[in-house]
mmCIF file of C-alpha atoms in Angstrom:
data_model
loop_
_atom_site.group_PDB
_atom_site.id
_atom_site.type_symbol
_atom_site.label_atom_id
_atom_site.label_comp_id
_atom_site.label_asym_id
_atom_site.label_seq_id
_atom_site.Cartn_x
_atom_site.Cartn_y
_atom_site.Cartn_z
ATOM 1 C CA MET G 130 5.026 10.840 121.162
ATOM 2 C CA ARG G 131 4.975 8.483 117.945
ATOM 3 C CA ILE G 132 2.339 8.909 115.369
ATOM 4 C CA ALA G 133 0.132 6.564 113.256
ATOM 5 C CA ALA G 134 -1.524 6.856 110.031
ATOM 6 C CA ALA G 135 -3.309 3.939 108.675
ATOM 7 C CA GLN G 136 -4.909 2.033 105.949
ATOM 8 C CA PHE G 137 -6.763 -0.845 105.019
ATOM 9 C CA PRO G 138 -9.854 -1.656 102.509
ATOM 10 C CA SER G 139 -13.433 -0.215 104.252
ATOM 11 C CA VAL G 140 -16.293 -2.402 103.264
ATOM 12 C CA PRO G 141 -18.231 -0.974 102.142
ATOM 13 C CA GLY G 142 -21.939 -0.933 104.482
ATOM 14 C CA ASP G 143 -19.856 -3.146 106.446
ATOM 15 C CA ILE G 144 -19.709 -1.315 110.038
ATOM 16 C CA ALA G 145 -19.041 -4.247 111.886
ATOM 17 C CA ALA G 146 -16.835 -5.501 110.031
ATOM 18 C CA ASN G 147 -14.536 -2.367 109.416
ATOM 19 C CA VAL G 148 -15.295 -0.927 113.247
ATOM 20 C CA ARG G 149 -12.798 -4.935 113.497
ATOM 21 C CA SER G 150 -9.765 -3.996 111.303
ATOM 22 C CA MET G 151 -9.637 -0.216 112.867
ATOM 23 C CA ALA G 152 -9.089 -2.355 116.294
ATOM 24 C CA GLY G 153 -6.627 -4.573 115.443
ATOM 25 C CA LEU G 154 -4.038 -1.361 113.608
ATOM 26 C CA VAL G 155 -5.139 0.833 116.950
ATOM 27 C CA ARG G 156 -3.642 -2.492 118.989
ATOM 28 C CA GLU G 157 -0.971 -2.692 116.040
ATOM 29 C CA ALA G 158 -0.272 0.852 116.069
ATOM 30 C CA ALA G 159 0.601 0.944 119.389
ATOM 31 C CA ALA G 160 2.325 -2.301 119.609
ATOM 32 C CA ARG G 161 4.444 0.033 117.606
ATOM 33 C CA GLY G 162 4.472 2.248 120.446
ATOM 34 C CA ALA G 163 1.976 4.645 118.733
ATOM 35 C CA ARG G 164 0.348 7.029 122.151
ATOM 36 C CA PHE G 165 -2.641 8.070 118.577
ATOM 37 C CA VAL G 166 -3.619 7.208 115.313
ATOM 38 C CA ALA G 167 -5.650 7.851 112.327
ATOM 39 C CA PHE G 168 -8.239 6.365 110.063
ATOM 40 C CA CYS G 169 -9.452 6.882 106.652
ATOM 41 C CA GLU G 170 -12.585 9.268 105.859
ATOM 42 C CA LEU G 171 -15.859 7.342 106.179
ATOM 43 C CA ALA G 172 -13.541 4.391 106.980
ATOM 44 C CA ALA G 173 -16.469 2.621 109.336
ATOM 45 C CA HIS G 174 -19.448 2.391 106.300
ATOM 46 C CA GLY G 175 -16.832 2.494 103.512
ATOM 47 C CA TYR G 176 -17.549 5.462 101.156
ATOM 48 C CA ALA G 177 -19.999 4.550 99.002
ATOM 49 C CA LEU G 178 -22.681 6.867 98.982
ATOM 50 C CA GLU G 179 -25.668 4.985 99.225
ATOM 51 C CA PRO G 180 -25.951 2.331 101.219
ATOM 52 C CA ILE G 181 -25.723 5.977 103.527
ATOM 53 C CA THR G 182 -28.154 7.145 102.041
ATOM 54 C CA ALA G 183 -30.675 4.359 102.034
ATOM 55 C CA ASP G 184 -30.252 2.971 105.095
ATOM 56 C CA PRO G 185 -30.363 6.374 108.337
ATOM 57 C CA GLY G 186 -29.790 3.285 110.719
ATOM 58 C CA SER G 187 -25.970 3.408 109.700
ATOM 59 C CA TRP G 188 -25.353 6.452 111.281
ATOM 60 C CA LEU G 189 -23.716 6.654 113.643
ATOM 61 C CA THR G 190 -23.986 8.559 117.657
ATOM 62 C CA GLU G 191 -21.392 10.001 119.808
ATOM 63 C CA ASP G 192 -21.507 7.114 121.792
ATOM 64 C CA ASP G 193 -22.336 5.158 119.759
ATOM 65 C CA PRO G 194 -21.980 1.305 120.680
ATOM 66 C CA ARG G 195 -20.521 0.098 117.255
ATOM 67 C CA LEU G 196 -17.784 1.738 118.180
ATOM 68 C CA GLU G 197 -17.141 -0.233 121.213
ATOM 69 C CA PRO G 198 -14.170 -2.572 119.608
ATOM 70 C CA VAL G 199 -12.197 1.038 119.029
ATOM 71 C CA ARG G 200 -12.874 1.923 122.937
ATOM 72 C CA GLU G 201 -12.100 -1.302 123.962
ATOM 73 C CA ALA G 202 -8.871 -1.172 122.054
ATOM 74 C CA CYS G 203 -7.852 2.369 123.462
ATOM 75 C CA ARG G 204 -8.460 1.543 126.612
ATOM 76 C CA GLU G 205 -6.362 -1.374 126.816
ATOM 77 C CA THR G 206 -3.759 0.386 124.130
ATOM 78 C CA GLY G 207 -3.904 3.645 125.605
ATOM 79 C CA THR G 208 -4.048 4.859 122.200
ATOM 80 C CA ALA G 209 -6.350 8.303 120.241
ATOM 81 C CA ALA G 210 -7.822 6.926 117.675
ATOM 82 C CA LEU G 211 -9.716 9.313 115.026
ATOM 83 C CA VAL G 212 -12.620 7.056 113.513
ATOM 84 C CA GLY G 213 -13.861 8.902 110.080
ATOM 85 C CA CYS G 214 -17.939 7.831 109.869
ATOM 86 C CA ALA G 215 -21.367 9.266 108.295
ATOM 87 C CA ALA G 216 -22.887 10.550 112.332
ATOM 88 C CA ARG G 217 -26.160 11.898 112.429
ATOM 89 C CA THR G 218 -26.737 15.399 113.017
ATOM 90 C CA ASP G 219 -29.499 17.046 114.648
ATOM 91 C CA GLY G 220 -31.571 17.612 110.780
ATOM 92 C CA ASP G 221 -32.213 15.022 108.031
ATOM 93 C CA ARG G 222 -28.432 14.830 106.912
ATOM 94 C CA PRO G 223 -25.990 13.101 107.829
ATOM 95 C CA ALA G 224 -22.066 14.554 108.622
ATOM 96 C CA ILE G 225 -18.689 13.387 107.427
ATOM 97 C CA THR G 226 -17.597 13.092 110.503
ATOM 98 C CA ALA G 227 -14.199 12.797 112.415
ATOM 99 C CA LEU G 228 -15.192 10.874 116.155
ATOM 100 C CA VAL G 229 -11.309 11.061 117.693
ATOM 101 C CA ILE G 230 -12.084 8.053 121.178
ATOM 102 C CA GLY G 231 -8.824 9.300 124.069
ATOM 103 C CA PRO G 232 -6.411 6.685 125.173
ATOM 104 C CA ASP G 233 -9.810 5.948 128.314
ATOM 105 C CA GLY G 234 -11.654 5.463 125.679
ATOM 106 C CA GLU G 235 -13.856 9.016 125.653
ATOM 107 C CA LEU G 236 -15.082 10.900 122.958
ATOM 108 C CA LEU G 237 -12.863 13.960 123.336
ATOM 109 C CA THR G 238 -13.031 15.892 119.463
ATOM 110 C CA ARG G 239 -16.076 15.517 117.333
ATOM 111 C CA TYR G 240 -15.119 17.019 113.958
ATOM 112 C CA ASP G 241 -17.653 17.360 110.812
ATOM 113 C CA LYS G 242 -16.689 17.851 107.267
ATOM 114 C CA ARG G 243 -16.221 21.915 106.235
ATOM 115 C CA HIS G 244 -16.299 21.505 102.719
ATOM 116 C CA LEU G 245 -18.879 18.556 101.034
ATOM 117 C CA TYR G 246 -17.287 17.983 96.916
ATOM 118 C CA GLY G 247 -19.299 17.037 94.688
ATOM 119 C CA ARG G 248 -22.747 14.285 95.111
ATOM 120 C CA GLU G 249 -21.124 14.479 98.892
ATOM 121 C CA SER G 250 -23.385 17.480 99.648
ATOM 122 C CA GLU G 251 -26.661 16.109 98.372
ATOM 123 C CA VAL G 252 -26.115 13.423 100.738
ATOM 124 C CA PHE G 253 -24.381 15.386 103.980
ATOM 125 C CA THR G 254 -25.225 18.344 106.158
ATOM 126 C CA ALA G 255 -21.962 20.939 106.374
ATOM 127 C CA GLY G 256 -19.651 21.481 109.621
ATOM 128 C CA ALA G 257 -18.867 24.630 111.216
ATOM 129 C CA ALA G 258 -16.455 23.720 114.171
ATOM 130 C CA GLU G 259 -12.729 23.466 114.199
ATOM 131 C CA GLY G 260 -11.676 19.987 115.480
ATOM 132 C CA ARG G 261 -9.078 20.561 118.053
ATOM 133 C CA PHE G 262 -7.995 17.959 120.338
ATOM 134 C CA THR G 263 -4.996 17.272 122.347
ATOM 135 C CA VAL G 264 -2.720 14.056 123.705
ATOM 136 C CA ASP G 265 0.204 13.995 126.157
ATOM 137 C CA GLY G 266 0.702 18.363 125.890
ATOM 138 C CA VAL G 267 0.995 17.625 122.398
ATOM 139 C CA ARG G 268 -2.568 19.834 120.482
ATOM 140 C CA PHE G 269 -4.000 18.258 117.301
ATOM 141 C CA ALA G 270 -6.332 19.616 114.316
ATOM 142 C CA VAL G 271 -8.706 17.509 112.640
ATOM 143 C CA ALA G 272 -9.257 17.983 108.598
ATOM 144 C CA VAL G 273 -11.309 15.735 106.094
ATOM 145 C CA CYS G 274 -9.696 15.630 102.466
ATOM 146 C CA TYR G 275 -12.051 18.789 100.481
ATOM 147 C CA ASP G 276 -11.075 20.834 103.340
ATOM 148 C CA ASN G 277 -7.173 19.728 103.179
ATOM 149 C CA ARG G 278 -6.983 22.477 100.167
ATOM 150 C CA PHE G 279 -8.333 25.370 101.632
ATOM 151 C CA PRO G 280 -5.530 26.455 103.210
ATOM 152 C CA GLU G 281 -6.736 28.795 105.436
ATOM 153 C CA LEU G 282 -7.725 25.090 107.305
ATOM 154 C CA ALA G 283 -4.288 24.536 107.965
ATOM 155 C CA ARG G 284 -3.418 28.671 109.034
ATOM 156 C CA SER G 285 -5.636 28.370 111.196
ATOM 157 C CA ALA G 286 -4.377 25.341 112.971
ATOM 158 C CA ALA G 287 -1.155 26.716 113.858
ATOM 159 C CA ALA G 288 -2.242 29.617 115.132
ATOM 160 C CA ASP G 289 -3.988 28.207 117.868
ATOM 161 C CA GLY G 290 -0.745 25.968 118.658
ATOM 162 C CA CYS G 291 -0.989 22.716 117.008
ATOM 163 C CA THR G 292 1.637 20.728 116.114
ATOM 164 C CA VAL G 293 0.061 17.489 114.161
ATOM 165 C CA TYR G 294 -2.563 18.470 110.549
ATOM 166 C CA ALA G 295 -5.171 15.107 111.000
ATOM 167 C CA ALA G 296 -6.373 14.671 107.861
ATOM 168 C CA SER G 297 -8.684 12.010 107.571
ATOM 169 C CA SER G 298 -9.071 11.808 103.200
ATOM 170 C CA VAL G 299 -10.695 9.154 100.670
ATOM 171 C CA LEU G 300 -8.188 9.629 97.239
ATOM 172 C CA VAL G 301 -7.942 7.955 93.907
ATOM 173 C CA GLU G 302 -5.393 6.965 91.608
ATOM 174 C CA GLY G 303 -3.522 10.550 89.970
ATOM 175 C CA ASN G 304 -4.810 12.258 93.572
ATOM 176 C CA ASP G 305 -1.954 15.280 93.385
ATOM 177 C CA SER G 306 -2.668 15.821 96.884
ATOM 178 C CA PHE G 307 0.518 14.022 97.979
ATOM 179 C CA GLU G 308 2.235 16.167 95.876
ATOM 180 C CA THR G 309 0.686 19.581 96.287
ATOM 181 C CA VAL G 310 -1.161 20.009 98.895
ATOM 182 C CA TYR G 311 -0.490 18.011 101.854
ATOM 183 C CA PRO G 312 4.307 18.522 101.901
ATOM 184 C CA VAL G 313 2.671 22.190 101.406
ATOM 185 C CA ARG G 314 -0.041 22.904 104.111
ATOM 186 C CA ALA G 315 2.608 21.568 106.331
ATOM 187 C CA ARG G 316 5.420 23.529 104.866
ATOM 188 C CA GLU G 317 3.887 26.502 104.817
ATOM 189 C CA ASN G 318 2.121 26.204 108.408
ATOM 190 C CA GLY G 319 5.272 24.215 110.247
ATOM 191 C CA LEU G 320 3.429 21.116 110.768
ATOM 192 C CA TYR G 321 3.556 17.468 110.931
ATOM 193 C CA VAL G 322 0.544 16.537 108.850
ATOM 194 C CA LEU G 323 -1.060 13.211 108.617
ATOM 195 C CA VAL G 324 -2.975 11.467 106.118
ATOM 196 C CA ALA G 325 -5.322 8.147 106.302
ATOM 197 C CA ASN G 326 -6.256 7.261 103.237
ATOM 198 C CA GLN G 327 -8.102 4.807 102.305
ATOM 199 C CA VAL G 328 -7.183 1.760 100.368
ATOM 200 C CA GLY G 329 -8.685 -0.223 97.073
ATOM 201 C CA PRO G 330 -12.599 1.047 95.592
ATOM 202 C CA ALA G 331 -15.397 4.058 96.502
ATOM 203 C CA ASP G 332 -17.359 4.948 95.052
ATOM 204 C CA PRO G 333 -14.817 7.701 93.175
ATOM 205 C CA GLY G 334 -12.440 5.114 92.079
ATOM 206 C CA HIS G 335 -9.586 3.088 93.111
ATOM 207 C CA CYS G 336 -7.281 4.505 96.408
ATOM 208 C CA PRO G 337 -3.810 3.238 96.781
ATOM 209 C CA GLY G 338 -3.506 4.359 99.973
ATOM 210 C CA GLY G 339 0.521 5.720 99.925
ATOM 211 C CA SER G 340 -0.916 6.981 103.665
ATOM 212 C CA ALA G 341 2.006 8.747 105.138
ATOM 213 C CA VAL G 342 3.368 12.517 107.337
ATOM 214 C CA TRP G 343 4.844 15.152 106.505
ATOM 215 C CA SER G 344 7.204 16.797 108.758
ATOM 216 C CA PRO G 345 7.239 20.928 109.606
ATOM 217 C CA ASP G 346 10.066 21.683 106.126
ATOM 218 C CA GLY G 347 7.112 19.741 103.672
ATOM 219 C CA ALA G 348 9.420 15.747 103.398
ATOM 220 C CA ARG G 349 7.261 13.268 103.412
ATOM 221 C CA VAL G 350 9.269 11.225 106.471
ATOM 222 C CA ALA G 351 6.767 8.105 106.703
ATOM 223 C CA SER G 352 4.505 5.462 104.706
ATOM 224 C CA ALA G 353 2.459 2.795 104.992
ATOM 225 C CA GLY G 354 2.973 1.642 100.724
ATOM 226 C CA ALA G 355 0.788 1.132 97.923
ATOM 227 C CA GLN G 356 -2.416 -1.014 98.245
ATOM 228 C CA ALA G 357 -2.385 -2.894 101.212
ATOM 229 C CA PRO G 358 -3.338 -2.695 104.415
ATOM 230 C CA GLY G 359 0.037 -1.138 107.193
ATOM 231 C CA LEU G 360 0.575 1.683 109.240
ATOM 232 C CA ALA G 361 3.294 5.466 108.619
ATOM 233 C CA VAL G 362 5.137 6.137 111.843
ATOM 234 C CA VAL G 363 6.572 9.199 113.341
ATOM 235 C CA GLU G 364 8.244 10.305 116.600
ATOM 236 C CA LEU G 365 7.611 13.654 117.515
ATOM 237 C CA PRO G 366 10.529 15.130 118.510
#
């Protein structure tokens, strides 16, 4: 089974354009044999908090018709996709959510970011549940960006029989997570750690891409490169 981390420049506030980009990358990942592809934190909206706060109509639902192009690409290729977005909750704030769409276009799981960072706590509601799903017999765990600074999430994933830890993120130039967080989570827990990062501007600053996969020994085994759209693809043994 092959898995992929995808990166592209999310356009702030332009859900339709971002969904089209993700649908295209699902097809590209599938053409390279991937059965699962992950996108960055808030990929459907772009990481810009003001537009999300100002327009509750932009908050997505689990069956939102605006995500249909991604669902269609998943059905067409038999590929699962993790889509980062701002999603509705039962309260008056959205969550920073990872919606995992299965190869049949149906929702496999929803994960809401549990550890909010900085101004996120003024805009979003934190989640409480763990995200788990299975594709082709491989069990996955989900985390979003700042979550990965909390080692207990990866420990829980390993204890729950997960093989892949999918970490959807928005990391700016100079962030040390690529050296001090992701390889450590992989090595300490015997997990494949897959990170999808933003390319281009975001509220915190410029994001360099660098989406990658680390193997259970902590070695980086694939990278999508820097500053351009692309994919990091790895075949699991």
